Amino acid sequence: MASSWADLGPHRGYFTDDLAAADPEVHAAIEGELRRQQDQIELIASENVVSLASLGALGSVMTNKTVEGYPGRRYYGGAEFADDLESLAIERAKRLFGCAFANVQPHSGSQANQAVYLALLKPGDTILAMALSAGGHLSHGAAPNISGKWLRAVHYGVGADDGLIDYDEVERLAHEHEPRLIIAGGSAYPCVIDFARFGAIAKAAGASLLVDMAHFAGLVAGGVHPDPLPHADVVTATTYKNLRGGRGGLILTNDGDLARRFDSGVFPGVQGSVLLNAVAAKAVCLGEALRPEFKTYAQAVLDNARALAGALTARHVDVVSGGTDTPLMLVDLRARRLTGDAASRCLEEAGLTCNKNAVPFDDQPPSVTSGLRFGVSAATTRGFGVAEFAAIGGLVADVLDGMAGDAAPGTAAEASQKVRALCRDFPIYPDLASCPSS
Ligand SMILES: Cc1ncc(COP(=O)(O)O)c(C=O)c1O
């Protein structure tokens, strides 16, 4: 006789078979992705390689549990361990960023921003943010995004000559349009932002200031980037770039009244139940970022970004604003008469994965672009240092030179071999079989 219903018929193996046995097609796709990550150099600025501990948390039984609300104030029973977990993640976020309040529930960076808008704004209110075309983010009032449809978005850009934020222009726009919210931070802005100046502009305009630190949260956590919290009413972040965790968002503030509004903005405002497995992974990555070795990682990210930008510049690849203070940089291909689309494809063929990206004042459409965005967070995690990133800069330049017909025949093939050798020397998970998916 069967010992439980799970031993019977179509349910056989439900509690016992791993993914490979239960669903070979899904397993094959995941295995393929694992090998791709192993065999390519990841230069996409929004990616990283999470720890095995984070993967374990993401694939945990926490995904089975439904809770709504906040620790101690849930709408479902059986929340004892969920409460412990979320409280732990909140405490770690507060400790890491030295702030008084944290919400760890946003499913993504965009939803963290939406929750802030819901808490602070009414439909039709004016926001002032960096234009998407200048390096801002979709969720900062871009026309096709809900933020652009439901709010009146006014955008600032960057200088044509230097690619830098023109603070006088931000001040002028704030004075002219009287926004209720000003946003600093973007997806493709490589320089340190003057948070104090933004804070002063917002104060003078009677606006709140949101700093979206998605792309430099890990550097702030590691103490190698200026901290926006003293100057902002609220700071949002993603956890999966240089914070090196699973996918998700955070909302941080020092203001208790605002914190309550942001909590309501998240739930019941823009989200329902909590992705507890994602919260578990956030707790793990925040715990990792609290360890001293994370400071070493953050410094390495900064050093590596500078090494890559320097190597590209040395090979006459045009780096917007001349370098970087963050994990990312933007390359302008216009002088080389190449598009971001074509260049990103050639680089991918050589095993260098990056994304096409508009450069300031780009006249190509977003599906083509005249630029590339590179980030170093993921490849730094696998152990690359400044020597490897200097070499990667040379390999990128080899591929771009090859596209323009300025390289010796076979240069791209050689680049591809060197990429493979680097990946072999710096493996990501010690052994593929140790990954939960295998
Ligand atoms: C500045 C900024 N904010 C928010 C986000 C949104 O993150 P998500 O894709 O998790 O919604 C990103 C994404 O990369 C970003 O660059």
GROMACS .gro file of C-alpha atoms and ligand atoms in nm:
model
  454
    1MET     CA    1   0.000   0.000   0.000
    2ALA     CA    2   0.124   0.351  -0.078
    3SER     CA    3   0.256   0.534   0.228
    4SER     CA    4   0.107   0.868   0.120
    5TRP     CA    5  -0.093   1.020  -0.165
    6ALA     CA    6   0.229   1.157  -0.309
    7ASP     CA    7   0.345   0.803  -0.395
    8LEU     CA    8   0.044   0.755  -0.619
    9GLY     CA    9  -0.008   0.791  -0.993
   10PRO     CA   10   0.051   1.138  -1.141
   11HIS     CA   11   0.178   1.268  -0.808
   12ARG     CA   12   0.465   1.021  -0.791
   13GLY     CA   13   0.785   1.205  -0.707
   14TYR     CA   14   0.615   1.537  -0.624
   15PHE     CA   15   0.801   1.571  -0.295
   16THR     CA   16   1.109   1.374  -0.386
   17ASP     CA   17   1.216   1.427  -0.748
   18ASP     CA   18   1.452   1.715  -0.815
   19LEU     CA   19   1.404   1.946  -1.113
   20ALA     CA   20   1.622   1.738  -1.347
   21ALA     CA   21   1.407   1.431  -1.288
   22ALA     CA   22   1.072   1.609  -1.268
   23ASP     CA   23   1.100   1.851  -1.561
   24PRO     CA   24   1.391   1.793  -1.798
   25GLU     CA   25   1.287   2.076  -2.034
   26VAL     CA   26   1.293   2.346  -1.767
   27HIS     CA   27   1.607   2.191  -1.623
   28ALA     CA   28   1.779   2.205  -1.963
   29ALA     CA   29   1.705   2.577  -2.001
   30ILE     CA   30   1.843   2.649  -1.653
   31GLU     CA   31   2.152   2.435  -1.716
   32GLY     CA   32   2.207   2.620  -2.043
   33GLU     CA   33   2.188   2.955  -1.864
   34LEU     CA   34   2.429   2.835  -1.596
   35ARG     CA   35   2.683   2.737  -1.863
   36ARG     CA   36   2.631   3.067  -2.046
   37GLN     CA   37   2.705   3.256  -1.725
   38GLN     CA   38   3.012   3.040  -1.673
   39ASP     CA   39   3.141   3.081  -2.029
   40GLN     CA   40   3.072   3.449  -2.098
   41ILE     CA   41   3.208   3.763  -1.933
   42GLU     CA   42   2.904   3.942  -1.799
   43LEU     CA   43   2.930   4.316  -1.852
   44ILE     CA   44   2.561   4.401  -1.815
   45ALA     CA   45   2.552   4.665  -1.543
   46SER     CA   46   2.231   4.542  -1.381
   47GLU     CA   47   2.356   4.187  -1.321
   48ASN     CA   48   2.561   3.998  -1.068
   49VAL     CA   49   2.631   3.643  -0.956
   50VAL     CA   50   2.457   3.567  -0.627
   51SER     CA   51   2.603   3.340  -0.360
   52LEU     CA   52   2.496   2.981  -0.331
   53ALA     CA   53   2.339   3.086   0.000
   54SER     CA   54   2.118   3.338  -0.184
   55LEU     CA   55   2.020   3.072  -0.438
   56GLY     CA   56   1.927   2.844  -0.150
   57ALA     CA   57   1.704   3.111   0.004
   58LEU     CA   58   1.539   3.183  -0.332
   59GLY     CA   59   1.462   2.817  -0.386
   60SER     CA   60   1.337   2.764  -0.030
   61VAL     CA   61   0.996   2.665   0.110
   62MET     CA   62   0.939   3.034   0.191
   63THR     CA   63   0.788   3.048  -0.158
   64ASN     CA   64   0.499   2.832  -0.029
   65LYS     CA   65   0.387   3.081   0.233
   66THR     CA   66   0.137   3.362   0.180
   67VAL     CA   67   0.152   3.668   0.405
   68GLU     CA   68   0.019   4.018   0.359
   69GLY     CA   69   0.098   4.318   0.577
   70TYR     CA   70   0.402   4.357   0.797
   71PRO     CA   71   0.566   4.158   1.082
   72GLY     CA   72   0.324   4.136   1.376
   73ARG     CA   73   0.041   4.280   1.160
   74ARG     CA   74  -0.039   4.002   0.912
   75TYR     CA   75  -0.364   3.908   0.745
   76TYR     CA   76  -0.282   3.534   0.739
   77GLY     CA   77  -0.192   3.286   1.012
   78GLY     CA   78   0.122   3.074   1.036
   79ALA     CA   79   0.340   3.383   0.997
   80GLU     CA   80   0.582   3.323   1.285
   81PHE     CA   81   0.886   3.242   1.069
   82ALA     CA   82   0.785   3.486   0.798
   83ASP     CA   83   0.782   3.757   1.064
   84ASP     CA   84   1.124   3.652   1.194
   85LEU     CA   85   1.262   3.655   0.842
   86GLU     CA   86   1.122   3.990   0.735
   87SER     CA   87   1.223   4.153   1.066
   88LEU     CA   88   1.576   4.019   1.016
   89ALA     CA   89   1.591   4.161   0.661
   90ILE     CA   90   1.461   4.499   0.784
   91GLU     CA   91   1.712   4.512   1.071
   92ARG     CA   92   1.999   4.424   0.837
   93ALA     CA   93   1.893   4.687   0.580
   94LYS     CA   94   1.875   4.952   0.854
   95ARG     CA   95   2.215   4.853   0.991
   96LEU     CA   96   2.380   4.835   0.651
   97PHE     CA   97   2.260   5.176   0.534
   98GLY     CA   98   2.251   5.341   0.876
   99CYS     CA   99   1.887   5.445   0.842
  100ALA     CA  100   1.589   5.435   1.073
  101PHE     CA  101   1.331   5.261   0.850
  102ALA     CA  102   1.343   5.008   0.569
  103ASN     CA  103   1.080   4.835   0.359
  104VAL     CA  104   1.214   4.510   0.210
  105GLN     CA  105   0.901   4.399   0.025
  106PRO     CA  106   0.922   4.570  -0.319
  107HIS     CA  107   0.929   4.302  -0.586
  108SER     CA  108   1.152   4.524  -0.802
  109GLY     CA  109   1.314   4.864  -0.824
  110SER     CA  110   1.025   4.992  -1.034
  111GLN     CA  111   0.773   4.886  -0.772
  112ALA     CA  112   0.976   5.050  -0.497
  113ASN     CA  113   0.955   5.374  -0.696
  114GLN     CA  114   0.582   5.327  -0.764
  115ALA     CA  115   0.518   5.282  -0.393
  116VAL     CA  116   0.703   5.607  -0.323
  117TYR     CA  117   0.493   5.788  -0.586
  118LEU     CA  118   0.173   5.648  -0.440
  119ALA     CA  119   0.278   5.763  -0.094
  120LEU     CA  120   0.385   6.115  -0.192
  121LEU     CA  121   0.190   6.212  -0.504
  122LYS     CA  122  -0.153   6.233  -0.661
  123PRO     CA  123  -0.225   6.158  -1.029
  124GLY     CA  124  -0.124   6.458  -1.240
  125ASP     CA  125   0.135   6.587  -0.993
  126THR     CA  126   0.465   6.708  -1.136
  127ILE     CA  127   0.792   6.520  -1.091
  128LEU     CA  128   1.137   6.630  -1.206
  129ALA     CA  129   1.378   6.351  -1.303
  130MET     CA  130   1.663   6.269  -1.540
  131ALA     CA  131   1.544   6.195  -1.895
  132LEU     CA  132   1.561   5.834  -2.007
  133SER     CA  133   1.754   5.953  -2.313
  134ALA     CA  134   2.017   6.110  -2.084
  135GLY     CA  135   2.059   5.802  -1.862
  136GLY     CA  136   1.747   5.807  -1.643
  137HIS     CA  137   1.514   5.513  -1.582
  138LEU     CA  138   1.178   5.418  -1.729
  139SER     CA  139   1.014   5.435  -1.388
  140HIS     CA  140   1.121   5.800  -1.351
  141GLY     CA  141   0.834   5.936  -1.562
  142ALA     CA  142   0.920   5.798  -1.907
  143ALA     CA  143   0.622   5.829  -2.143
  144PRO     CA  144   0.539   5.456  -2.184
  145ASN     CA  145   0.571   5.383  -1.811
  146ILE     CA  146   0.283   5.419  -1.563
  147SER     CA  147   0.487   5.695  -1.397
  148GLY     CA  148   0.486   5.893  -1.723
  149LYS     CA  149   0.118   5.829  -1.788
  150TRP     CA  150  -0.014   5.914  -1.443
  151LEU     CA  151   0.224   6.192  -1.345
  152ARG     CA  152   0.336   6.507  -1.522
  153ALA     CA  153   0.704   6.441  -1.577
  154VAL     CA  154   0.953   6.717  -1.645
  155HIS     CA  155   1.301   6.593  -1.732
  156TYR     CA  156   1.652   6.729  -1.699
  157GLY     CA  157   1.936   6.611  -1.920
  158VAL     CA  158   2.314   6.619  -1.921
  159GLY     CA  159   2.560   6.859  -2.082
  160ALA     CA  160   2.641   6.797  -2.449
  161ASP     CA  161   3.012   6.855  -2.390
  162ASP     CA  162   3.077   6.669  -2.067
  163GLY     CA  163   2.781   6.429  -2.019
  164LEU     CA  164   2.733   6.568  -1.665
  165ILE     CA  165   2.419   6.683  -1.485
  166ASP     CA  166   2.379   7.058  -1.515
  167TYR     CA  167   2.267   7.147  -1.161
  168ASP     CA  168   2.180   7.502  -1.262
  169GLU     CA  169   1.939   7.359  -1.518
  170VAL     CA  170   1.784   7.129  -1.254
  171GLU     CA  171   1.744   7.432  -1.026
  172ARG     CA  172   1.588   7.638  -1.305
  173LEU     CA  173   1.340   7.359  -1.394
  174ALA     CA  174   1.251   7.309  -1.028
  175HIS     CA  175   1.183   7.679  -0.990
  176GLU     CA  176   0.979   7.694  -1.311
  177HIS     CA  177   0.770   7.376  -1.270
  178GLU     CA  178   0.741   7.347  -0.890
  179PRO     CA  179   0.752   6.965  -0.881
  180ARG     CA  180   0.626   6.780  -0.575
  181LEU     CA  181   0.905   6.525  -0.616
  182ILE     CA  182   1.257   6.547  -0.757
  183ILE     CA  183   1.444   6.229  -0.847
  184ALA     CA  184   1.820   6.185  -0.860
  185GLY     CA  185   1.979   5.867  -0.992
  186GLY     CA  186   1.963   5.680  -1.319
  187SER     CA  187   2.045   5.371  -1.519
  188ALA     CA  188   2.330   5.496  -1.732
  189TYR     CA  189   2.479   5.790  -1.543
  190PRO     CA  190   2.840   5.701  -1.454
  191CYS     CA  191   2.933   5.991  -1.224
  192VAL     CA  192   2.885   6.072  -0.857
  193ILE     CA  193   2.574   6.282  -0.807
  194ASP     CA  194   2.586   6.589  -0.584
  195PHE     CA  195   2.316   6.479  -0.338
  196ALA     CA  196   2.362   6.787  -0.119
  197ARG     CA  197   2.293   7.013  -0.418
  198PHE     CA  198   1.984   6.809  -0.510
  199GLY     CA  199   1.868   6.830  -0.147
  200ALA     CA  200   1.906   7.208  -0.148
  201ILE     CA  201   1.723   7.241  -0.482
  202ALA     CA  202   1.436   7.023  -0.357
  203LYS     CA  203   1.411   7.216  -0.031
  204ALA     CA  204   1.401   7.551  -0.207
  205ALA     CA  205   1.132   7.422  -0.445
  206GLY     CA  206   0.923   7.271  -0.164
  207ALA     CA  207   0.967   6.927  -0.323
  208SER     CA  208   1.057   6.591  -0.172
  209LEU     CA  209   1.380   6.429  -0.289
  210LEU     CA  210   1.399   6.064  -0.395
  211VAL     CA  211   1.744   5.923  -0.466
  212ASP     CA  212   1.720   5.602  -0.669
  213MET     CA  213   2.056   5.438  -0.596
  214ALA     CA  214   1.982   5.117  -0.788
  215HIS     CA  215   2.316   5.130  -0.966
  216PHE     CA  216   2.542   5.222  -0.675
  217ALA     CA  217   2.371   5.076  -0.366
  218GLY     CA  218   2.652   4.824  -0.320
  219LEU     CA  219   2.913   5.100  -0.328
  220VAL     CA  220   2.719   5.298  -0.065
  221ALA     CA  221   2.689   4.981   0.146
  222GLY     CA  222   3.063   4.923   0.107
  223GLY     CA  223   3.147   5.280   0.207
  224VAL     CA  224   3.315   5.374  -0.121
  225HIS     CA  225   3.047   5.609  -0.256
  226PRO     CA  226   2.882   5.918  -0.105
  227ASP     CA  227   2.574   5.832   0.100
  228PRO     CA  228   2.251   5.990  -0.031
  229LEU     CA  229   2.048   5.925   0.287
  230PRO     CA  230   2.147   6.241   0.475
  231HIS     CA  231   2.020   6.453   0.185
  232ALA     CA  232   1.711   6.265   0.064
  233ASP     CA  233   1.361   6.216   0.202
  234VAL     CA  234   1.366   5.865   0.062
  235VAL     CA  235   1.613   5.635  -0.109
  236THR     CA  236   1.520   5.338  -0.325
  237ALA     CA  237   1.752   5.059  -0.435
  238THR     CA  238   1.760   4.731  -0.617
  239THR     CA  239   1.922   4.434  -0.447
  240TYR     CA  240   2.055   4.249  -0.750
  241LYS     CA  241   2.318   4.478  -0.900
  242ASN     CA  242   2.623   4.555  -0.687
  243LEU     CA  243   2.440   4.464  -0.364
  244ARG     CA  244   2.484   4.116  -0.510
  245GLY     CA  245   2.155   3.961  -0.404
  246GLY     CA  246   1.843   3.811  -0.556
  247ARG     CA  247   1.610   4.031  -0.758
  248GLY     CA  248   1.402   4.289  -0.571
  249GLY     CA  249   1.382   4.642  -0.432
  250LEU     CA  250   1.425   4.834  -0.107
  251ILE     CA  251   1.284   5.161   0.030
  252LEU     CA  252   1.490   5.343   0.294
  253THR     CA  253   1.417   5.656   0.495
  254ASN     CA  254   1.491   5.829   0.825
  255ASP     CA  255   1.146   5.986   0.853
  256GLY     CA  256   0.894   5.788   1.059
  257ASP     CA  257   0.583   5.951   0.909
  258LEU     CA  258   0.709   5.892   0.557
  259ALA     CA  259   0.804   5.535   0.646
  260ARG     CA  260   0.443   5.458   0.739
  261ARG     CA  261   0.326   5.609   0.410
  262PHE     CA  262   0.579   5.405   0.212
  263ASP     CA  263   0.469   5.087   0.392
  264SER     CA  264   0.110   5.157   0.285
  265GLY     CA  265   0.236   5.249  -0.061
  266VAL     CA  266   0.389   4.902  -0.097
  267PHE     CA  267   0.104   4.711   0.068
  268PRO     CA  268  -0.183   4.751   0.001
  269GLY     CA  269  -0.081   5.022  -0.247
  270VAL     CA  270   0.102   4.857  -0.535
  271GLN     CA  271   0.160   4.500  -0.415
  272GLY     CA  272  -0.032   4.217  -0.254
  273SER     CA  273   0.136   3.929  -0.077
  274VAL     CA  274   0.506   3.919   0.000
  275LEU     CA  275   0.756   3.719  -0.208
  276LEU     CA  276   0.900   3.564   0.108
  277ASN     CA  277   1.165   3.365  -0.076
  278ALA     CA  278   1.286   3.694  -0.229
  279VAL     CA  279   1.283   3.854   0.117
  280ALA     CA  280   1.487   3.556   0.243
  281ALA     CA  281   1.741   3.618  -0.035
  282LYS     CA  282   1.747   3.989   0.051
  283ALA     CA  283   1.822   3.901   0.414
  284VAL     CA  284   2.109   3.682   0.295
  285CYS     CA  285   2.261   3.945   0.067
  286LEU     CA  286   2.223   4.219   0.328
  287GLY     CA  287   2.396   3.989   0.579
  288GLU     CA  288   2.676   3.932   0.330
  289ALA     CA  289   2.708   4.306   0.267
  290LEU     CA  290   2.746   4.365   0.642
  291ARG     CA  291   3.062   4.153   0.650
  292PRO     CA  292   3.402   4.325   0.622
  293GLU     CA  293   3.484   4.143   0.298
  294PHE     CA  294   3.202   4.326   0.122
  295LYS     CA  295   3.396   4.651   0.161
  296THR     CA  296   3.680   4.481  -0.028
  297TYR     CA  297   3.435   4.380  -0.301
  298ALA     CA  298   3.291   4.734  -0.328
  299GLN     CA  299   3.639   4.885  -0.357
  300ALA     CA  300   3.729   4.623  -0.620
  301VAL     CA  301   3.416   4.715  -0.820
  302LEU     CA  302   3.524   5.078  -0.822
  303ASP     CA  303   3.887   4.997  -0.909
  304ASN     CA  304   3.779   4.760  -1.184
  305ALA     CA  305   3.535   5.009  -1.336
  306ARG     CA  306   3.814   5.265  -1.353
  307ALA     CA  307   4.053   5.007  -1.501
  308LEU     CA  308   3.801   4.914  -1.772
  309ALA     CA  309   3.722   5.277  -1.855
  310GLY     CA  310   4.095   5.356  -1.865
  311ALA     CA  311   4.174   5.062  -2.094
  312LEU     CA  312   3.893   5.158  -2.332
  313THR     CA  313   4.003   5.520  -2.342
  314ALA     CA  314   4.365   5.415  -2.406
  315ARG     CA  315   4.238   5.232  -2.715
  316HIS     CA  316   4.048   5.541  -2.833
  317VAL     CA  317   3.704   5.407  -2.738
  318ASP     CA  318   3.499   5.711  -2.644
  319VAL     CA  319   3.382   5.680  -2.280
  320VAL     CA  320   3.105   5.932  -2.200
  321SER     CA  321   3.213   6.191  -1.941
  322GLY     CA  322   3.567   6.057  -1.971
  323GLY     CA  323   3.544   5.781  -1.709
  324THR     CA  324   3.338   5.661  -1.416
  325ASP     CA  325   3.287   5.695  -1.041
  326THR     CA  326   3.043   5.405  -1.031
  327PRO     CA  327   3.027   5.040  -1.143
  328LEU     CA  328   2.903   5.142  -1.490
  329MET     CA  329   3.019   5.335  -1.793
  330LEU     CA  330   2.874   5.440  -2.123
  331VAL     CA  331   3.058   5.409  -2.453
  332ASP     CA  332   2.976   5.642  -2.743
  333LEU     CA  333   3.022   5.469  -3.079
  334ARG     CA  334   2.932   5.762  -3.303
  335ALA     CA  335   3.290   5.852  -3.389
  336ARG     CA  336   3.341   5.490  -3.496
  337ARG     CA  337   3.020   5.495  -3.704
  338LEU     CA  338   2.891   5.185  -3.527
  339THR     CA  339   2.554   5.121  -3.365
  340GLY     CA  340   2.505   4.983  -3.016
  341ASP     CA  341   2.291   4.707  -3.160
  342ALA     CA  342   2.556   4.578  -3.402
  343ALA     CA  343   2.841   4.622  -3.153
  344SER     CA  344   2.661   4.440  -2.869
  345ARG     CA  345   2.594   4.146  -3.104
  346CYS     CA  346   2.960   4.121  -3.211
  347LEU     CA  347   3.075   4.144  -2.851
  348GLU     CA  348   2.832   3.871  -2.751
  349GLU     CA  349   2.972   3.647  -3.026
  350ALA     CA  350   3.312   3.696  -2.864
  351GLY     CA  351   3.166   3.605  -2.522
  352LEU     CA  352   3.145   3.961  -2.389
  353THR     CA  353   2.784   4.027  -2.285
  354CYS     CA  354   2.668   4.388  -2.257
  355ASN     CA  355   2.372   4.600  -2.362
  356LYS     CA  356   2.314   4.856  -2.632
  357ASN     CA  357   2.232   5.190  -2.474
  358ALA     CA  358   2.136   5.536  -2.594
  359VAL     CA  359   2.405   5.798  -2.543
  360PRO     CA  360   2.310   6.158  -2.462
  361PHE     CA  361   2.174   6.331  -2.775
  362ASP     CA  362   2.156   6.000  -2.962
  363ASP     CA  363   1.976   6.019  -3.293
  364GLN     CA  364   1.933   5.642  -3.327
  365PRO     CA  365   1.611   5.480  -3.201
  366PRO     CA  366   1.620   5.286  -2.868
  367SER     CA  367   1.621   4.953  -3.055
  368VAL     CA  368   1.946   5.054  -3.231
  369THR     CA  369   2.129   5.323  -3.025
  370SER     CA  370   2.478   5.464  -3.069
  371GLY     CA  371   2.617   5.333  -2.743
  372LEU     CA  372   2.705   5.048  -2.515
  373ARG     CA  373   2.673   5.026  -2.139
  374PHE     CA  374   2.927   4.824  -1.945
  375GLY     CA  375   2.920   4.731  -1.577
  376VAL     CA  376   3.179   4.544  -1.373
  377SER     CA  377   2.981   4.417  -1.073
  378ALA     CA  378   2.924   4.060  -1.195
  379ALA     CA  379   3.271   3.991  -1.332
  380THR     CA  380   3.424   4.141  -1.016
  381THR     CA  381   3.231   3.882  -0.815
  382ARG     CA  382   3.393   3.603  -1.012
  383GLY     CA  383   3.734   3.736  -0.905
  384PHE     CA  384   3.852   3.956  -1.191
  385GLY     CA  385   4.080   4.238  -1.080
  386VAL     CA  386   4.226   4.542  -1.253
  387ALA     CA  387   4.461   4.329  -1.469
  388GLU     CA  388   4.171   4.125  -1.603
  389PHE     CA  389   3.958   4.435  -1.662
  390ALA     CA  390   4.244   4.608  -1.843
  391ALA     CA  391   4.262   4.297  -2.063
  392ILE     CA  392   3.883   4.302  -2.113
  393GLY     CA  393   3.904   4.667  -2.225
  394GLY     CA  394   4.160   4.558  -2.485
  395LEU     CA  395   3.937   4.271  -2.600
  396VAL     CA  396   3.633   4.503  -2.637
  397ALA     CA  397   3.849   4.743  -2.840
  398ASP     CA  398   3.976   4.453  -3.055
  399VAL     CA  399   3.618   4.355  -3.140
  400LEU     CA  400   3.515   4.716  -3.215
  401ASP     CA  401   3.828   4.772  -3.427
  402GLY     CA  402   3.747   4.450  -3.611
  403MET     CA  403   3.396   4.577  -3.690
  404ALA     CA  404   3.543   4.889  -3.843
  405GLY     CA  405   3.793   4.683  -4.044
  406ASP     CA  406   4.081   4.829  -3.842
  407ALA     CA  407   4.203   4.502  -3.689
  408ALA     CA  408   4.410   4.217  -3.826
  409PRO     CA  409   4.203   3.923  -3.955
  410GLY     CA  410   4.129   3.673  -3.680
  411THR     CA  411   4.140   3.934  -3.401
  412ALA     CA  412   3.778   3.870  -3.301
  413ALA     CA  413   3.837   3.493  -3.292
  414GLU     CA  414   4.143   3.550  -3.075
  415ALA     CA  415   3.939   3.773  -2.844
  416SER     CA  416   3.685   3.497  -2.808
  417GLN     CA  417   3.956   3.245  -2.711
  418LYS     CA  418   4.096   3.484  -2.452
  419VAL     CA  419   3.747   3.533  -2.306
  420ARG     CA  420   3.707   3.157  -2.275
  421ALA     CA  421   4.043   3.127  -2.101
  422LEU     CA  422   3.956   3.402  -1.852
  423CYS     CA  423   3.622   3.235  -1.775
  424ARG     CA  424   3.794   2.900  -1.723
  425ASP     CA  425   4.041   3.059  -1.481
  426PHE     CA  426   3.765   3.232  -1.280
  427PRO     CA  427   3.478   2.983  -1.248
  428ILE     CA  428   3.154   3.102  -1.088
  429TYR     CA  429   3.002   2.824  -0.879
  430PRO     CA  430   3.279   2.587  -0.759
  431ASP     CA  431   3.110   2.296  -0.920
  432LEU     CA  432   2.800   2.312  -1.132
  433ALA     CA  433   2.645   2.017  -0.951
  434SER     CA  434   2.637   2.222  -0.629
  435CYS     CA  435   2.378   2.459  -0.775
  436PRO     CA  436   2.023   2.397  -0.658
  437SER     CA  437   1.908   2.370  -1.021
  438SER     CA  438   2.134   2.078  -1.109
  439LIG     C1  439   1.788   5.358  -1.167
  439LIG     C2  440   1.701   5.238  -1.171
  439LIG     N1  441   1.591   5.237  -1.097
  439LIG     C3  442   1.507   5.133  -1.097
  439LIG     C4  443   1.534   5.021  -1.172
  439LIG     C5  444   1.429   4.919  -1.180
  439LIG     O1  445   1.453   4.798  -1.145
  439LIG     P1  446   1.358   4.677  -1.183
  439LIG     O2  447   1.402   4.631  -1.319
  439LIG     O3  448   1.392   4.583  -1.073
  439LIG     O4  449   1.218   4.721  -1.181
  439LIG     C6  450   1.652   5.015  -1.248
  439LIG     C7  451   1.684   4.893  -1.324
  439LIG     O5  452   1.788   4.861  -1.364
  439LIG     C8  453   1.736   5.127  -1.249
  439LIG     O6  454   1.845   5.130  -1.325
   0.00000   0.00000   0.00000
